[in-house]
PDB file of C-alpha atoms in Angstrom:
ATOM      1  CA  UNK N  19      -9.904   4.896  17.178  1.00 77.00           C
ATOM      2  CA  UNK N  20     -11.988   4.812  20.136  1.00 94.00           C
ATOM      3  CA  UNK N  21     -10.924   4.257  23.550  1.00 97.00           C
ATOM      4  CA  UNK N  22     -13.171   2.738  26.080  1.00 97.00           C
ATOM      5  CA  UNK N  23     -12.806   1.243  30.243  1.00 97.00           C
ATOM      6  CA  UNK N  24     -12.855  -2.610  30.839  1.00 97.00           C
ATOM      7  CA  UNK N  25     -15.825  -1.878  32.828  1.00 97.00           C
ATOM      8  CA  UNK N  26     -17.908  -0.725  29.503  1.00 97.00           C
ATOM      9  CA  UNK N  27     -16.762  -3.594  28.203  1.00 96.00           C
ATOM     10  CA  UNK N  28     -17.958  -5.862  30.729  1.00 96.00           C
ATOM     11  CA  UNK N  29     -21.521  -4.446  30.580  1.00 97.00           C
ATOM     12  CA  UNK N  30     -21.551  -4.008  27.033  1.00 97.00           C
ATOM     13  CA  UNK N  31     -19.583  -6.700  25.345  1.00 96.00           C
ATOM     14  CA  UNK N  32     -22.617  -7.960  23.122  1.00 97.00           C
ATOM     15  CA  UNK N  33     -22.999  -4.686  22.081  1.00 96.00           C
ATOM     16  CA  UNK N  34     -19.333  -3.962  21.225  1.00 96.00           C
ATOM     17  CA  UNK N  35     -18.939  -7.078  19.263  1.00 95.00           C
ATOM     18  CA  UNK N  36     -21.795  -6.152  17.206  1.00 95.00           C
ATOM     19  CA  UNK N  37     -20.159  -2.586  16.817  1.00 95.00           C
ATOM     20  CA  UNK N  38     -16.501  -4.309  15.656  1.00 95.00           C
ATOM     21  CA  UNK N  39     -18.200  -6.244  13.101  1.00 93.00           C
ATOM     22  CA  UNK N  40     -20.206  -4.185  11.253  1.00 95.00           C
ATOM     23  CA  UNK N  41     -17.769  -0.861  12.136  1.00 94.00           C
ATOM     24  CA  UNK N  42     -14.324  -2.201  11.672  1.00 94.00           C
ATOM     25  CA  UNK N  43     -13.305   0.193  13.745  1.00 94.00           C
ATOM     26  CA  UNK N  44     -10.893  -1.500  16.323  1.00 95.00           C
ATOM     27  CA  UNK N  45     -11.893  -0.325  20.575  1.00 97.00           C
ATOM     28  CA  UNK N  46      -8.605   0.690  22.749  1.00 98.00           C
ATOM     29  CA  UNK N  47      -9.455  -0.766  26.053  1.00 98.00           C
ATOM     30  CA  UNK N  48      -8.151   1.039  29.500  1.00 98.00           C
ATOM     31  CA  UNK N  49      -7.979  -0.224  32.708  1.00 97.00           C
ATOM     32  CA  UNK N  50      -7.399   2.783  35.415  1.00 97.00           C
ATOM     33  CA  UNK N  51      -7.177   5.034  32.392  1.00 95.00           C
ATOM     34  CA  UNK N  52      -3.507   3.156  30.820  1.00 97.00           C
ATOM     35  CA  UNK N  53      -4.437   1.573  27.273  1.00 98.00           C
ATOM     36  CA  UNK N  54      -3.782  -2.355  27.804  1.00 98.00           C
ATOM     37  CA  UNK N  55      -5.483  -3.725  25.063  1.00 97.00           C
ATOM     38  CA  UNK N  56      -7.251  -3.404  21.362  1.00 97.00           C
ATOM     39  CA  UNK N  57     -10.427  -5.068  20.494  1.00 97.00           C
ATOM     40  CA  UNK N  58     -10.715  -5.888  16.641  1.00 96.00           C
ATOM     41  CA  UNK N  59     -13.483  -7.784  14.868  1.00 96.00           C
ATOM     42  CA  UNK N  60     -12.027 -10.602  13.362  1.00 95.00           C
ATOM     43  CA  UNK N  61     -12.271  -9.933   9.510  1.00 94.00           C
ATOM     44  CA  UNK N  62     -10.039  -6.991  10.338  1.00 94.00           C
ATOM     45  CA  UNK N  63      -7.559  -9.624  12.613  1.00 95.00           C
ATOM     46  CA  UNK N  64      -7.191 -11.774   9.499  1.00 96.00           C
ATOM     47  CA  UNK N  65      -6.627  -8.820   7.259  1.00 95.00           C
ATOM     48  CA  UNK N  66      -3.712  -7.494   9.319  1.00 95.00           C
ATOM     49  CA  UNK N  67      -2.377 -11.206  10.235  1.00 97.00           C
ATOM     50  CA  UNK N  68      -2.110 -11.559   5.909  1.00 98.00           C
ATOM     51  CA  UNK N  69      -0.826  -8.135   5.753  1.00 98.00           C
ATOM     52  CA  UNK N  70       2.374  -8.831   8.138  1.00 97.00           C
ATOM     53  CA  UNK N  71       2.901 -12.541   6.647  1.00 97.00           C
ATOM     54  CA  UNK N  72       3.556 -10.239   3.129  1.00 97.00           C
ATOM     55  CA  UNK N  73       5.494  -7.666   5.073  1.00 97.00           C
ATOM     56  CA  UNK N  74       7.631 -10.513   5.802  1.00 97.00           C
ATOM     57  CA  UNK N  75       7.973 -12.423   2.989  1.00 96.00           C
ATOM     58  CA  UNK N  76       9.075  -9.200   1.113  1.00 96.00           C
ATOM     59  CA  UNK N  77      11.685  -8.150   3.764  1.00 97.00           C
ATOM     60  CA  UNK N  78      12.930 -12.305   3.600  1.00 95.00           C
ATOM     61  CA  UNK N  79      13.417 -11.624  -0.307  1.00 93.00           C
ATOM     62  CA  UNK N  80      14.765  -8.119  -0.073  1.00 95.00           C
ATOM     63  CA  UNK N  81      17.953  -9.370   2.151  1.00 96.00           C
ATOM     64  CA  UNK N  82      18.018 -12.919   0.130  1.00 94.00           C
ATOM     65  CA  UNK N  83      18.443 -10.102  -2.923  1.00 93.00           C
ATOM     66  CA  UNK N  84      21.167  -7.913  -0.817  1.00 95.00           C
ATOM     67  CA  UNK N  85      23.505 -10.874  -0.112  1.00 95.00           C
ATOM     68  CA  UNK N  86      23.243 -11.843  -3.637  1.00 93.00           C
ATOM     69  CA  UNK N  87      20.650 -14.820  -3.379  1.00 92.00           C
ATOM     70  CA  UNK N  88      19.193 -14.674  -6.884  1.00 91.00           C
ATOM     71  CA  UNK N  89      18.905 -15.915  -9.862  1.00 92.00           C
ATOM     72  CA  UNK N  90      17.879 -14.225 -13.013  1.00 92.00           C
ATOM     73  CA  UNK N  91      14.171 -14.375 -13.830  1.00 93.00           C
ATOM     74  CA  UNK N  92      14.929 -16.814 -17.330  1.00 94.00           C
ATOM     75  CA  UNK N  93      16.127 -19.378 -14.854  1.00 94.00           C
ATOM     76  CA  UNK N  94      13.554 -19.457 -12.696  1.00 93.00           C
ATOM     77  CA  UNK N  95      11.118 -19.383 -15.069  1.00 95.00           C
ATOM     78  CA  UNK N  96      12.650 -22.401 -16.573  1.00 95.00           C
ATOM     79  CA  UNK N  97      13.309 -23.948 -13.737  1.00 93.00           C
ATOM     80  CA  UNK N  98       9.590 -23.920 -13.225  1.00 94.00           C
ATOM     81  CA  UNK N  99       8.799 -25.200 -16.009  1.00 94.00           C
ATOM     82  CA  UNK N 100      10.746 -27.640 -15.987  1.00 93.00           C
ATOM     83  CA  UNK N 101       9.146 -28.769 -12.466  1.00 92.00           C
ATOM     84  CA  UNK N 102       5.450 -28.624 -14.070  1.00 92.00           C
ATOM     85  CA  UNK N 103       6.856 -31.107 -16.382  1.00 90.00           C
ATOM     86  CA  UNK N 104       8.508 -33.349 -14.361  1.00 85.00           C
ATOM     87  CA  UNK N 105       4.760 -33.895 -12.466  1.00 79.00           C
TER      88      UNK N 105
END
């Protein structure tokens, strides 16, 4: 990952932005040499945002599945079907 000062940002932020999007390499930005942010191109933003929303869905249906919240996969199936049918 590289690491680069607000103030190269500032001067160079055309520059940068082309670098994120064809480099998909996300920039650590420092200001007085402490890492406060991370610059992404946005491909890579929506990646990781879809990435986390399946994270959490899976955790959601791993505890529904520990406390006993499910239903054997005939029933759903039918259950689905008969939904379809019912449209």
């Amino acid at each position: 990952m590289r690491v680069k000062p607000i103030s190269y940002l500032k001067a160079n932020a055309a520059d940068m932005l082309a670098q994120l999007a064809s480099e998909h390499e996300p920039v650590v930005i420092t200001q007085n040499g402490e890492a406060k942010a991370v610059l992404q191109d946005i491909a890579t933003y929506e990646n990781t945002q879809q990435t986390l929303a399946l994270l959490k869905i899976l955790a959601l249906g791993n505890r529904e599945f520990q406390r006993g919240e499910w239903i054997p996969l005939e029933r759903a199936i039918s259950a689905v079907k008969a939904r379809r049918k019912a449209v």
